[in-house]
RNA sequence: GGGCGAUUAGCUCAGUUGGAUAGAGCGCUGGUCUCCGGAACCAGAGGCCGUGGGUUCAAGUCCCACAUCGCCUACCA
């Protein structure tokens, strides 16, 4: 419909030019939008005002010319009005909008999908928590944002690859091994003094007793130098398995867990550094090797090889990102904690230095989650190992409520997550609001079938009977779905989907409370069932993208 | 000190990239069940969009300055 109106406008502009009413002009693009106020018609365009500065005429005058030149051959328009400073308001003929439901009926589960991405390959890296401890609540938000973003991109036609970068190299890993060894010795009667940087969470203690059960005390007699790597591998392996399991339960499935160690094993970092040296992107100063990131907009150059000869985390990360592009991804999306925002210019600089477009790397920042219980903050401290794990949250409030709640804000704004609220089965909990609408429609369809009303086929439904303002609003809401998905994909803002769903559910709840879907009037019942099932299709499709279940009964 | 981000209803936040009378949830006040699901709905009160300038037909949205708050500012990862 929107496209059709844009075409009509394009033609009318051309006609205006041909007849000499307008100088030869070409607006960059013609905007047609659904109106918020029924008094403004169904669709509106601001072209006349956009053209005003070029044409050097009063916008209302231009609008007048355009509306006179509109040739509505298919007869979809009731009328076109000029309003306000120069808006063109389109009123669609009665029943014209409802015909848009045909697409929903025809596409079913595919409705909302598009080919915006044209099959282009996108890699999306998220969570990527160090395997030094279980995932906690902070990781959960990044996991949902990444997973849903990936689903959205898939829906609009991208080929998406989901990846988790395992930070399994570096000092922290040694500290992990050391921590496990200390706990292991402690179990055998030793005393544990934890140096700086060690992990003292209970999960280490559990790993130690499992190891003791498996191997007995034989490690006690081996040399510490040989022991640490062994303990490190054991701990990292076990923790990573736990992470994968937690993510699976949370509904996040990855195509690849990419190991940093693997990167070193195949000399990815070494190759990268040699290449940077050849291209003169690095220089030596004070025994360290520096990357000229300032050449690409960073505020200072960054060290890639330390004085002691070890590459920095940044060096490995550059090598990893190059690896991504070498695998043929056109766009690479990283999801980071917002506290890493200062890292963006340097990574962007590196990507550009490697010869890729600046836009090829996109970063979504995810702000902190304030975990609350009954409005009061839950104390957490990573260092002491006291934190609420992702697993605990999912066990307590459920996957659906957790996932939905994490998408109730823009990802880059702070989010309060209240455990008690997320468990409540009430209107305070938005996930139920949407799921309830879904269950309610299922129930209506069930009862209708019992009473002998089947949902008619499109050809057999008289949708022109859908004339109530609420019905028109519902139809408009339904037709917005593909645009919402595309907008979320374009801006990388998954929260748009939850806001849209709340709106649509509200429209339906309101409609339901005011009107009977099933009545004595067979034709009207058929039309309303058709409309209701269209809403159901959207709810189902959208919830699937969110990774939230769509229950038929609650 | 420098950089980034924020500031919208009592609270928590949206605001579709510059459009018409700024929205939602919670909270508050008062209503709706002879009924297809009350986990729902309806009505009402509540606003100097941090402050001051600028850009234009049009600014919550773009530019500049200031104020307040948060984050970053490692040869850690």
Coordinates of C-alpha atoms (C1' of nucleotides) in Angstrom, one line a residue:
Chain A
X1 CA 0.0 0.0 0.0
X2 CA 2.8 2.3 1.0
X3 CA 4.7 1.5 -2.1
X4 CA 1.7 2.1 -4.2
X5 CA 1.2 5.6 -2.7
X6 CA 4.8 6.5 -3.2
X7 CA 4.4 5.5 -6.9
X8 CA 1.4 7.7 -7.2
X9 CA 3.3 10.6 -5.8
X10 CA 6.2 10.1 -8.1
X11 CA 3.9 10.1 -11.0
X12 CA 2.1 13.2 -9.9
X13 CA 5.4 15.1 -9.4
X14 CA 6.4 14.1 -12.9
X15 CA 3.0 15.2 -14.2
X16 CA 3.3 18.5 -12.4
X17 CA 6.7 19.1 -14.1
X18 CA 5.5 18.1 -17.5
X19 CA 2.6 20.5 -17.3
X20 CA 4.9 23.3 -16.2
X21 CA 3.4 23.7 -12.7
X22 CA 6.6 22.7 -11.1
X23 CA 10.3 23.2 -12.1
X24 CA 12.2 20.0 -12.7
X25 CA 12.9 18.6 -9.2
X26 CA 13.6 15.2 -7.7
X27 CA 13.1 14.6 -4.0
X28 CA 15.8 12.2 -2.7
X29 CA 13.1 9.9 -1.5
X30 CA 9.4 10.1 -0.9
X31 CA 8.2 9.4 2.5
X32 CA 4.8 8.0 3.2
X33 CA 3.8 7.0 6.7
X34 CA 0.9 5.5 8.6
X35 CA -0.8 8.3 10.5
X36 CA -1.3 8.3 14.2
X37 CA -4.4 10.3 14.1
X38 CA -7.4 9.0 12.1
X39 CA -8.3 12.6 11.4
X40 CA -5.2 12.7 9.3
X41 CA -6.3 9.9 7.1
X42 CA -4.6 6.5 6.8
X43 CA -1.4 7.5 5.3
X44 CA 0.4 10.8 5.0
X45 CA 3.3 12.3 3.1
X46 CA 5.4 15.3 3.6
X47 CA 6.8 15.6 0.1
X48 CA 5.3 19.0 -0.5
X49 CA 7.2 20.4 2.4
X50 CA 10.4 18.7 1.4
X51 CA 10.1 20.1 -2.1
X52 CA 9.3 23.6 -0.8
X53 CA 12.8 24.8 -0.5
X54 CA 13.8 23.6 -4.0
X55 CA 10.6 24.8 -5.7
X56 CA 10.6 28.0 -3.8
X57 CA 6.8 27.8 -3.4
X58 CA 4.5 27.6 -0.4
X59 CA 4.3 23.9 0.7
X60 CA 0.5 24.0 0.6
X61 CA 0.5 25.3 -2.9
X62 CA 2.8 22.4 -4.0
X63 CA 0.5 19.9 -2.2
X64 CA -2.4 21.3 -4.1
X65 CA -0.7 20.8 -7.4
X66 CA 0.3 17.2 -6.5
X67 CA -3.1 16.2 -5.2
X68 CA -4.7 17.5 -8.4
X69 CA -2.3 15.4 -10.5
X70 CA -2.7 12.1 -8.5
X71 CA -4.3 9.5 -10.8
X72 CA -5.8 6.8 -8.7
X73 CA -6.5 4.2 -11.4
X74 CA -7.1 1.3 -9.1
X75 CA -9.5 3.3 -7.1
X76 CA -8.0 2.6 -3.7
X77 CA -8.3 6.2 -2.5
X78 CA -11.4 7.7 -0.9
X79 CA -9.9 11.1 -1.0
X80 CA -6.7 13.1 -0.6
X81 CA -6.6 16.1 1.8
X82 CA -4.1 18.9 2.3
X83 CA -3.6 19.7 5.9
X84 CA -1.4 21.5 8.4
X85 CA 1.7 23.1 6.9
X86 CA 1.4 21.0 3.7
X87 CA 0.8 17.4 4.5
X88 CA -0.9 15.2 2.0
X89 CA -3.4 13.0 3.8
X90 CA -4.5 9.8 2.1
X91 CA -7.9 8.3 3.0
X92 CA -8.1 4.7 1.9
X93 CA -11.5 3.5 0.6
X94 CA -13.6 1.5 3.0
X95 CA -12.3 -2.1 3.1
X96 CA -9.2 -1.3 1.2
X97 CA -6.9 -1.6 4.1
X98 CA -8.3 -5.0 5.2
X99 CA -7.2 -6.4 1.9
X100 CA -3.7 -6.1 3.1
X101 CA -4.4 -9.1 5.4
X102 CA -4.1 -11.2 2.3
X103 CA -0.4 -11.1 2.5
X104 CA -0.4 -12.3 6.1
X105 CA -2.7 -15.1 5.2
X106 CA -0.5 -16.1 2.2
X107 CA 2.9 -15.8 3.9
X108 CA 1.9 -17.2 7.3
X109 CA 5.1 -18.1 9.3
X110 CA 7.1 -16.1 6.7
X111 CA 5.1 -12.9 7.2
X112 CA 7.5 -10.2 8.3
X113 CA 10.5 -11.7 6.6
X114 CA 12.1 -9.8 3.7
X115 CA 15.1 -9.9 1.5
X116 CA 16.7 -6.7 2.8
X117 CA 19.9 -8.5 3.5
X118 CA 20.0 -10.2 0.1
X119 CA 21.8 -13.2 1.5
X120 CA 24.8 -11.2 2.6
X121 CA 26.9 -12.9 5.2
X122 CA 27.0 -11.4 8.7
X123 CA 29.0 -12.6 11.7
X124 CA 27.8 -11.7 15.1
X125 CA 30.0 -12.2 18.1
X126 CA 28.5 -12.1 21.6
X127 CA 28.8 -13.2 25.2
X128 CA 32.4 -14.1 24.8
X129 CA 32.9 -14.3 28.6
X130 CA 36.2 -15.6 29.9
X131 CA 36.0 -19.3 30.9
X132 CA 37.0 -18.4 34.4
X133 CA 33.6 -18.7 36.0
X134 CA 30.0 -19.3 35.3
X135 CA 27.9 -16.8 33.3
X136 CA 26.3 -14.2 35.5
X137 CA 23.3 -11.9 35.1
X138 CA 25.4 -9.3 33.3
X139 CA 26.3 -11.8 30.6
X140 CA 22.6 -12.7 30.2
X141 CA 21.6 -9.4 28.7
X142 CA 24.3 -9.5 26.1
X143 CA 23.3 -13.1 25.3
X144 CA 19.7 -12.1 24.6
X145 CA 20.6 -9.0 22.7
X146 CA 23.0 -10.9 20.5
X147 CA 20.7 -13.9 19.9
X148 CA 17.7 -11.8 19.1
X149 CA 19.7 -9.5 16.9
X150 CA 20.9 -12.5 15.0
X151 CA 17.3 -13.8 14.6
X152 CA 16.2 -10.4 13.3
X153 CA 18.9 -10.2 10.8
X154 CA 18.1 -13.7 9.6
X155 CA 14.4 -12.8 9.3
X156 CA 15.3 -9.9 6.9
X157 CA 17.4 -12.0 4.7
X158 CA 21.0 -12.1 6.0
X159 CA 23.0 -15.3 6.4
X160 CA 24.0 -15.0 10.0
X161 CA 26.8 -16.8 11.8
X162 CA 26.8 -16.7 15.6
X163 CA 30.1 -16.9 17.4
X164 CA 31.5 -16.9 20.9
X165 CA 35.2 -15.9 21.4
X166 CA 36.8 -17.9 24.1
X167 CA 39.4 -15.9 26.0
X168 CA 41.4 -18.9 27.0
X169 CA 44.9 -17.4 26.8
X170 CA 46.8 -15.1 29.0
X171 CA 47.4 -14.5 32.7
X172 CA 43.9 -15.0 33.9
X173 CA 44.1 -18.6 32.8
X174 CA 47.1 -19.2 34.9
X175 CA 45.3 -17.6 37.8
X176 CA 42.4 -19.9 37.2
X177 CA 44.7 -23.0 37.3
X178 CA 46.4 -21.6 40.4
X179 CA 43.1 -21.1 42.1
X180 CA 42.0 -24.6 41.4
X181 CA 45.3 -26.0 42.7
X182 CA 45.0 -24.0 45.9
X183 CA 41.5 -25.4 46.5
X184 CA 42.7 -28.9 45.6
X185 CA 45.5 -28.6 48.2
X186 CA 43.1 -27.2 50.7
X187 CA 40.9 -30.3 50.4
X188 CA 43.9 -32.3 51.2
X189 CA 44.7 -30.4 54.3
X190 CA 46.7 -27.5 53.0
X191 CA 46.0 -23.9 53.7
X192 CA 44.8 -21.6 50.9
X193 CA 46.2 -18.1 50.6
X194 CA 44.8 -16.4 47.6
X195 CA 47.2 -14.1 45.7
X196 CA 45.9 -11.1 43.7
X197 CA 43.9 -12.1 40.7
X198 CA 42.9 -15.5 41.8
X199 CA 39.3 -16.7 41.8
X200 CA 37.7 -17.7 45.0
X201 CA 34.2 -18.6 44.1
X202 CA 32.5 -21.7 45.3
X203 CA 32.5 -23.2 41.8
X204 CA 36.3 -23.6 42.1
X205 CA 35.8 -25.5 45.2
X206 CA 33.4 -27.8 43.5
X207 CA 35.7 -28.4 40.6
X208 CA 38.5 -29.2 43.1
X209 CA 36.5 -31.9 44.8
X210 CA 35.4 -33.4 41.5
X211 CA 39.1 -33.5 40.4
X212 CA 40.0 -35.1 43.7
X213 CA 37.3 -37.7 43.3
X214 CA 38.6 -38.5 39.8
X215 CA 42.4 -38.4 40.4
X216 CA 42.9 -38.8 44.1
X217 CA 45.8 -37.0 45.7
X218 CA 48.4 -38.0 43.1
X219 CA 48.8 -34.4 41.9
X220 CA 50.1 -33.5 45.3
X221 CA 53.5 -35.0 44.4
X222 CA 54.0 -33.3 41.0
X223 CA 55.9 -30.1 40.3
X224 CA 53.8 -26.9 40.4
X225 CA 55.2 -25.8 37.0
X226 CA 53.7 -28.9 35.4
X227 CA 50.6 -28.8 37.5
X228 CA 49.3 -25.4 36.7
X229 CA 48.7 -26.1 32.9
X230 CA 47.0 -29.3 33.8
X231 CA 44.8 -27.6 36.4
X232 CA 44.1 -24.7 34.0
X233 CA 43.0 -27.0 31.3
X234 CA 40.8 -29.0 33.6
X235 CA 39.1 -25.9 35.0
X236 CA 38.7 -24.0 31.7
X237 CA 37.3 -27.1 30.1
X238 CA 34.8 -27.8 32.8
X239 CA 33.7 -24.2 33.1
X240 CA 33.3 -23.8 29.4
X241 CA 31.1 -26.9 29.3
X242 CA 29.0 -25.3 32.0
X243 CA 28.7 -22.1 30.0
X244 CA 27.6 -23.9 26.9
X245 CA 25.0 -25.7 28.8
X246 CA 23.7 -22.5 30.5
X247 CA 23.5 -20.8 27.1
X248 CA 21.6 -23.7 25.6
X249 CA 19.0 -23.6 28.4
X250 CA 18.7 -19.9 27.8
X251 CA 18.0 -20.5 24.2
X252 CA 21.2 -19.3 22.7
X253 CA 22.9 -21.6 20.2
X254 CA 26.2 -20.7 18.6
X255 CA 27.6 -21.8 15.3
X256 CA 31.1 -21.7 16.6
X257 CA 33.1 -21.3 19.9
X258 CA 36.3 -19.7 18.7
X259 CA 39.3 -20.3 20.9
X260 CA 42.0 -17.6 21.4
X261 CA 44.5 -20.3 22.0
X262 CA 43.7 -21.8 18.6
X263 CA 44.5 -18.4 17.2
X264 CA 48.0 -18.6 18.7
X265 CA 48.4 -22.3 17.7
X266 CA 48.1 -21.5 14.0
X267 CA 50.3 -18.4 14.5
X268 CA 47.5 -16.0 13.6
X269 CA 48.9 -13.4 15.9
X270 CA 52.4 -13.7 14.6
X271 CA 51.3 -13.5 11.0
X272 CA 49.3 -10.5 11.7
X273 CA 52.2 -8.7 13.4
X274 CA 54.5 -9.4 10.5
X275 CA 52.0 -8.1 8.1
X276 CA 51.5 -4.9 10.1
X277 CA 55.2 -4.5 10.2
X278 CA 55.5 -4.8 6.4
X279 CA 52.8 -2.2 5.9
X280 CA 54.5 0.0 8.4
X281 CA 51.5 0.3 10.7
X282 CA 53.6 -0.5 13.7
X283 CA 56.8 1.0 15.3
X284 CA 59.0 0.2 18.2
X285 CA 59.3 2.5 21.1
X286 CA 60.6 1.8 24.6
X287 CA 61.0 -1.9 23.9
X288 CA 57.3 -2.3 23.0
X289 CA 55.6 -2.5 19.6
X290 CA 53.0 0.1 18.9
X291 CA 50.2 0.2 16.4
X292 CA 49.5 3.5 14.7
X293 CA 45.8 3.5 15.4
X294 CA 45.9 7.4 15.5
X295 CA 46.3 7.2 11.7
X296 CA 42.6 6.0 11.7
X297 CA 41.1 8.3 14.2
X298 CA 42.1 6.8 17.6
X299 CA 43.2 9.3 20.2
X300 CA 46.5 7.5 20.9
X301 CA 48.6 4.7 19.6
X302 CA 48.2 1.3 21.2
X303 CA 50.7 -1.4 22.3
X304 CA 50.4 -4.7 20.5
X305 CA 53.6 -6.4 21.8
X306 CA 54.7 -5.7 25.4
X307 CA 58.2 -5.0 26.6
X308 CA 58.4 -8.6 27.8
X309 CA 57.7 -9.8 24.3
X310 CA 54.1 -11.0 24.9
X311 CA 51.4 -9.8 22.5
X312 CA 48.6 -7.9 24.2
X313 CA 45.0 -8.9 24.2
X314 CA 44.4 -6.2 21.6
X315 CA 46.9 -7.9 19.2
X316 CA 45.0 -11.2 19.5
X317 CA 41.7 -9.4 19.0
X318 CA 42.9 -7.8 15.8
X319 CA 44.0 -11.2 14.5
X320 CA 40.7 -12.6 15.4
X321 CA 38.8 -9.9 13.6
X322 CA 41.0 -10.3 10.6
X323 CA 40.2 -14.0 10.7
X324 CA 36.5 -13.1 10.7
X325 CA 36.8 -11.0 7.5
X326 CA 39.0 -13.6 5.8
X327 CA 36.3 -16.1 6.3
X328 CA 34.2 -14.0 3.9
X329 CA 31.8 -12.0 6.2
X330 CA 30.9 -8.7 4.8
X331 CA 29.7 -7.3 8.1
X332 CA 31.0 -8.2 11.6
X333 CA 29.0 -7.2 14.6
X334 CA 30.4 -7.2 18.1
X335 CA 28.3 -7.0 21.2
X336 CA 30.3 -5.5 24.1
X337 CA 29.6 -4.3 27.6
X338 CA 29.2 -0.5 27.6
X339 CA 32.2 -0.1 29.8
X340 CA 34.3 -1.1 26.7
X341 CA 33.0 1.8 24.6
X342 CA 36.5 3.4 24.7
X343 CA 37.8 0.3 22.8
X344 CA 35.7 1.0 19.7
X345 CA 38.0 3.6 18.0
X346 CA 41.0 1.3 18.4
X347 CA 39.3 -1.7 17.0
X348 CA 37.8 0.4 14.2
X349 CA 41.2 1.7 13.4
X350 CA 42.6 -1.8 13.2
X351 CA 39.9 -2.9 10.9
X352 CA 40.5 0.0 8.6
X353 CA 44.3 -0.6 8.7
X354 CA 43.6 -4.1 7.5
X355 CA 41.9 -2.6 4.5
X356 CA 38.3 -3.1 5.4
X357 CA 35.6 -0.5 5.3
X358 CA 34.9 1.4 8.5
X359 CA 31.3 0.3 8.4
X360 CA 32.2 -3.3 8.1
X361 CA 32.6 -3.5 11.9
X362 CA 29.6 -2.6 14.0
X363 CA 29.4 -2.6 17.7
X364 CA 26.4 -2.9 19.9
X365 CA 27.0 -1.7 23.4
X366 CA 25.0 -3.3 26.3
X367 CA 24.7 -1.5 29.5
X368 CA 24.8 -2.9 33.0
X369 CA 21.9 -4.7 34.6
X370 CA 20.9 -3.6 38.1
X371 CA 19.6 -6.8 39.7
X372 CA 16.9 -6.1 42.2
X373 CA 14.7 -8.1 44.5
X374 CA 11.5 -6.3 45.6
X375 CA 13.0 -3.1 44.5
X376 CA 16.2 -3.5 46.5
X377 CA 19.6 -4.1 44.9
X378 CA 21.1 -7.5 45.1
X379 CA 24.7 -7.2 46.2
X380 CA 27.2 -8.7 43.8
X381 CA 31.0 -8.8 43.6
X382 CA 32.8 -10.7 41.0
X383 CA 36.1 -10.7 42.9
X384 CA 34.8 -12.5 46.0
X385 CA 32.8 -14.8 43.7
X386 CA 29.4 -13.6 45.0
X387 CA 27.2 -13.1 42.1
X388 CA 23.8 -14.3 40.8
X389 CA 24.4 -16.6 37.9
X390 CA 22.5 -16.8 34.7
X391 CA 21.5 -20.3 35.6
X392 CA 20.0 -19.2 38.9
X393 CA 18.0 -16.4 37.2
X394 CA 16.6 -18.8 34.5
X395 CA 15.7 -21.4 37.2
X396 CA 14.0 -18.8 39.2
X397 CA 12.0 -16.7 36.7
X398 CA 12.1 -18.8 33.6
X399 CA 13.5 -18.3 30.2
X400 CA 10.6 -16.4 28.7
X401 CA 10.4 -13.7 31.4
X402 CA 14.2 -13.3 31.5
X403 CA 14.6 -12.9 27.8
X404 CA 11.7 -10.6 27.4
X405 CA 12.7 -8.4 30.3
X406 CA 16.2 -7.9 28.9
X407 CA 14.7 -6.4 25.8
X408 CA 12.5 -3.9 27.5
X409 CA 15.0 -1.1 27.1
X410 CA 17.4 0.1 24.5
X411 CA 20.5 -2.1 24.9
X412 CA 22.7 0.9 25.7
X413 CA 20.6 2.1 28.6
X414 CA 20.7 0.9 32.2
X415 CA 18.2 -1.8 33.0
X416 CA 16.6 -2.7 36.3
X417 CA 15.8 -6.4 36.5
X418 CA 13.6 -7.2 39.5
X419 CA 13.5 -11.0 40.2
X420 CA 10.2 -10.8 42.1
X421 CA 8.6 -8.7 39.3
X422 CA 9.8 -11.0 36.6
X423 CA 8.1 -13.9 38.4
X424 CA 4.8 -12.1 39.0
X425 CA 2.0 -13.3 36.8
X426 CA 0.5 -9.9 36.5
X427 CA 0.2 -6.8 34.3
X428 CA 3.4 -5.6 35.8
X429 CA 5.2 -8.3 33.9
X430 CA 5.2 -7.4 30.2
X431 CA 5.9 -10.9 28.9
X432 CA 2.6 -12.2 30.1
X433 CA 0.8 -9.4 28.5
X434 CA 1.9 -10.5 25.1
X435 CA 1.7 -14.2 25.7
X436 CA -1.8 -13.7 27.1
X437 CA -2.9 -12.1 23.9
X438 CA -1.6 -15.1 22.0
X439 CA -3.3 -17.6 24.3
X440 CA -6.5 -15.6 24.2
X441 CA -6.7 -15.7 20.4
X442 CA -6.0 -19.4 20.5
X443 CA -8.9 -19.8 22.8
X444 CA -11.2 -17.8 20.6
X445 CA -10.3 -19.9 17.6
X446 CA -10.9 -23.0 19.6
X447 CA -14.3 -22.0 20.8
X448 CA -15.3 -20.7 17.4
X449 CA -14.4 -24.1 15.9
X450 CA -16.5 -25.8 18.6
X451 CA -19.4 -23.6 17.5
X452 CA -18.9 -24.4 13.9
X453 CA -17.2 -21.2 12.8
X454 CA -14.1 -22.0 10.8
X455 CA -11.7 -19.3 9.9
X456 CA -12.6 -18.5 6.3
X457 CA -10.1 -18.5 3.4
X458 CA -9.2 -15.0 2.2
X459 CA -11.4 -15.4 -0.9
X460 CA -14.3 -16.4 1.3
X461 CA -14.0 -13.7 3.9
X462 CA -15.8 -10.4 3.5
X463 CA -13.2 -8.2 5.1
X464 CA -15.0 -5.0 4.1
X465 CA -17.1 -5.7 7.2
X466 CA -14.1 -4.7 9.3
X467 CA -15.0 -1.1 9.6
X468 CA -14.6 -0.3 13.3
X469 CA -11.8 2.2 14.2
X470 CA -10.2 -0.5 16.4
X471 CA -10.3 -2.9 13.4
X472 CA -8.7 -0.4 11.1
X473 CA -6.0 0.3 13.8
X474 CA -5.4 -3.5 14.1
X475 CA -4.9 -3.9 10.4
X476 CA -2.5 -1.0 10.3
X477 CA -0.6 -2.4 13.3
X478 CA -0.3 -5.7 11.5
X479 CA 1.0 -4.2 8.3
X480 CA 3.7 -2.4 10.4
X481 CA 5.4 -5.7 11.4
X482 CA 7.7 -6.0 8.3
X483 CA 8.8 -2.4 8.7
X484 CA 9.5 -2.8 12.4
X485 CA 11.7 -5.8 11.7
X486 CA 13.6 -4.0 9.0
X487 CA 14.0 -1.0 11.2
X488 CA 15.3 -3.1 14.0
X489 CA 17.7 -4.7 11.6
X490 CA 18.9 -1.4 10.1
X491 CA 19.5 0.3 13.4
X492 CA 20.6 -2.9 15.3
X493 CA 17.9 -2.2 17.9
X494 CA 16.2 -5.4 19.0
X495 CA 14.1 -3.6 21.6
X496 CA 11.9 -2.2 18.9
X497 CA 10.3 -5.6 18.5
X498 CA 9.2 -5.8 22.2
X499 CA 7.8 -2.3 22.1
X500 CA 5.9 -3.1 18.9
X501 CA 4.6 -6.3 20.4
X502 CA 3.2 -4.5 23.5
X503 CA 1.5 -2.1 21.2
X504 CA -0.1 -4.7 19.1
X505 CA -1.2 -6.8 22.1
X506 CA -2.7 -3.7 23.6
X507 CA -4.7 -3.0 20.5
X508 CA -6.1 -6.5 20.5
X509 CA -6.9 -6.6 24.2
X510 CA -8.8 -3.4 23.8
X511 CA -10.6 -4.6 20.7
X512 CA -11.5 -7.8 22.5
X513 CA -13.0 -6.1 25.5
X514 CA -15.2 -3.9 23.4
X515 CA -16.4 -6.3 20.7
X516 CA -17.5 -9.9 20.3
X517 CA -15.5 -11.8 17.7
X518 CA -17.9 -14.7 17.7
X519 CA -21.5 -13.7 17.1
X520 CA -24.7 -14.8 15.3
X521 CA -23.6 -12.9 12.2
X522 CA -21.7 -15.6 10.3
X523 CA -20.1 -13.2 7.8
X524 CA -19.0 -10.8 10.5
X525 CA -17.7 -13.6 12.6
X526 CA -15.7 -14.9 9.7
X527 CA -14.1 -11.5 9.0
X528 CA -13.2 -11.0 12.7
X529 CA -11.8 -14.5 13.0
X530 CA -9.7 -13.8 10.0
X531 CA -8.4 -10.6 11.6
X532 CA -7.8 -12.3 14.9
X533 CA -5.8 -15.0 13.3
X534 CA -3.7 -12.4 11.5
X535 CA -2.8 -10.9 14.8
X536 CA -2.0 -14.4 16.1
X537 CA 0.4 -14.9 13.2
X538 CA 2.3 -11.8 14.0
X539 CA 2.5 -12.6 17.7
X540 CA 3.7 -16.1 17.0
X541 CA 6.3 -15.0 14.4
X542 CA 7.6 -12.2 16.6
X543 CA 7.8 -14.3 19.8
X544 CA 9.7 -16.9 17.9
X545 CA 12.3 -14.2 16.9
X546 CA 12.5 -13.2 20.5
X547 CA 13.1 -16.8 21.6
X548 CA 10.0 -16.6 23.8
X549 CA 7.4 -19.3 23.8
X550 CA 3.9 -18.6 22.5
X551 CA 1.6 -20.7 24.7
X552 CA -1.9 -21.7 23.5
X553 CA -3.1 -21.9 27.1
X554 CA -1.8 -20.2 30.2
Chain B
rG1 C1' 42.5 17.5 32.5
rG2 C1' 40.7 14.9 27.9
rG3 C1' 37.1 11.5 25.5
rC4 C1' 32.2 9.1 25.3
rG5 C1' 27.1 8.8 26.8
rA6 C1' 23.0 10.5 29.4
rU7 C1' 19.2 14.4 31.2
rU8 C1' 11.4 13.6 28.6
rA9 C1' 5.0 12.7 33.7
rG10 C1' 5.9 11.1 41.0
rC11 C1' 9.1 6.4 39.4
rU12 C1' 11.2 3.3 35.2
rC13 C1' 11.6 4.5 30.2
rA14 C1' 9.9 4.9 24.5
rG15 C1' 9.9 8.6 20.8
rU16 C1' 10.4 5.0 13.8
rU17 C1' 16.8 9.4 12.1
rG18 C1' 13.5 17.0 11.3
rG19 C1' 6.9 16.6 10.9
rA20 C1' 0.7 17.8 12.8
rU21 C1' -2.1 18.2 19.8
rA22 C1' 5.2 14.6 23.1
rG23 C1' 3.6 8.6 24.4
rA24 C1' 3.8 3.6 27.3
rG25 C1' 4.2 0.8 31.8
rC26 C1' 4.1 1.2 37.1
rG27 C1' 2.0 4.2 40.9
rC28 C1' -2.5 7.5 42.1
rU29 C1' -8.2 8.5 41.6
rG30 C1' -12.7 6.5 39.8
rG31 C1' -15.2 2.8 36.8
rU32 C1' -16.2 -2.3 33.6
rC33 C1' -17.8 -9.6 34.7
rU34 C1' -25.7 -12.6 32.6
rC35 C1' -20.3 -12.5 27.9
rC36 C1' -15.3 -15.7 23.1
rG37 C1' -10.0 -16.2 29.1
rG38 C1' -10.3 -10.1 34.5
rA39 C1' -2.8 -12.4 33.6
rA40 C1' -7.8 -8.1 30.4
rC41 C1' -10.4 -3.3 29.5
rC42 C1' -12.2 2.1 30.1
rA43 C1' -11.9 7.2 32.1
rG44 C1' -9.1 11.0 34.8
rA45 C1' -5.1 13.7 37.1
rG46 C1' 0.1 14.3 36.1
rG47 C1' 5.1 17.9 31.2
rC48 C1' 9.5 24.9 30.7
rC49 C1' 11.4 17.4 26.9
rG50 C1' 18.3 20.0 32.2
rU51 C1' 19.4 25.7 31.1
rG52 C1' 20.6 29.4 27.3
rG53 C1' 21.6 30.6 22.3
rG54 C1' 21.6 29.1 17.0
rU55 C1' 20.1 26.5 12.1
rU56 C1' 14.4 26.6 9.0
rC57 C1' 8.4 26.3 6.6
rA58 C1' 8.9 23.0 11.0
rA59 C1' 13.5 21.0 16.8
rG60 C1' 12.4 16.2 22.2
rU61 C1' 15.2 15.1 17.6
rC62 C1' 20.5 18.8 14.2
rC63 C1' 24.8 22.7 15.8
rC64 C1' 27.4 25.6 20.0
rA65 C1' 28.0 26.9 25.2
rC66 C1' 26.9 25.8 30.3
rA67 C1' 25.0 22.7 34.5
rU68 C1' 24.4 17.9 36.8
rC69 C1' 25.2 12.5 36.7
rG70 C1' 27.6 8.0 34.8
rC71 C1' 31.4 5.4 32.1
rC72 C1' 36.3 5.3 29.8
rU73 C1' 41.2 7.3 30.1
rA74 C1' 46.8 -0.1 31.1
rC75 C1' 52.8 -2.6 28.0
rC76 C1' 44.9 -6.2 32.2
rA77 C1' 41.8 -9.3 29.6

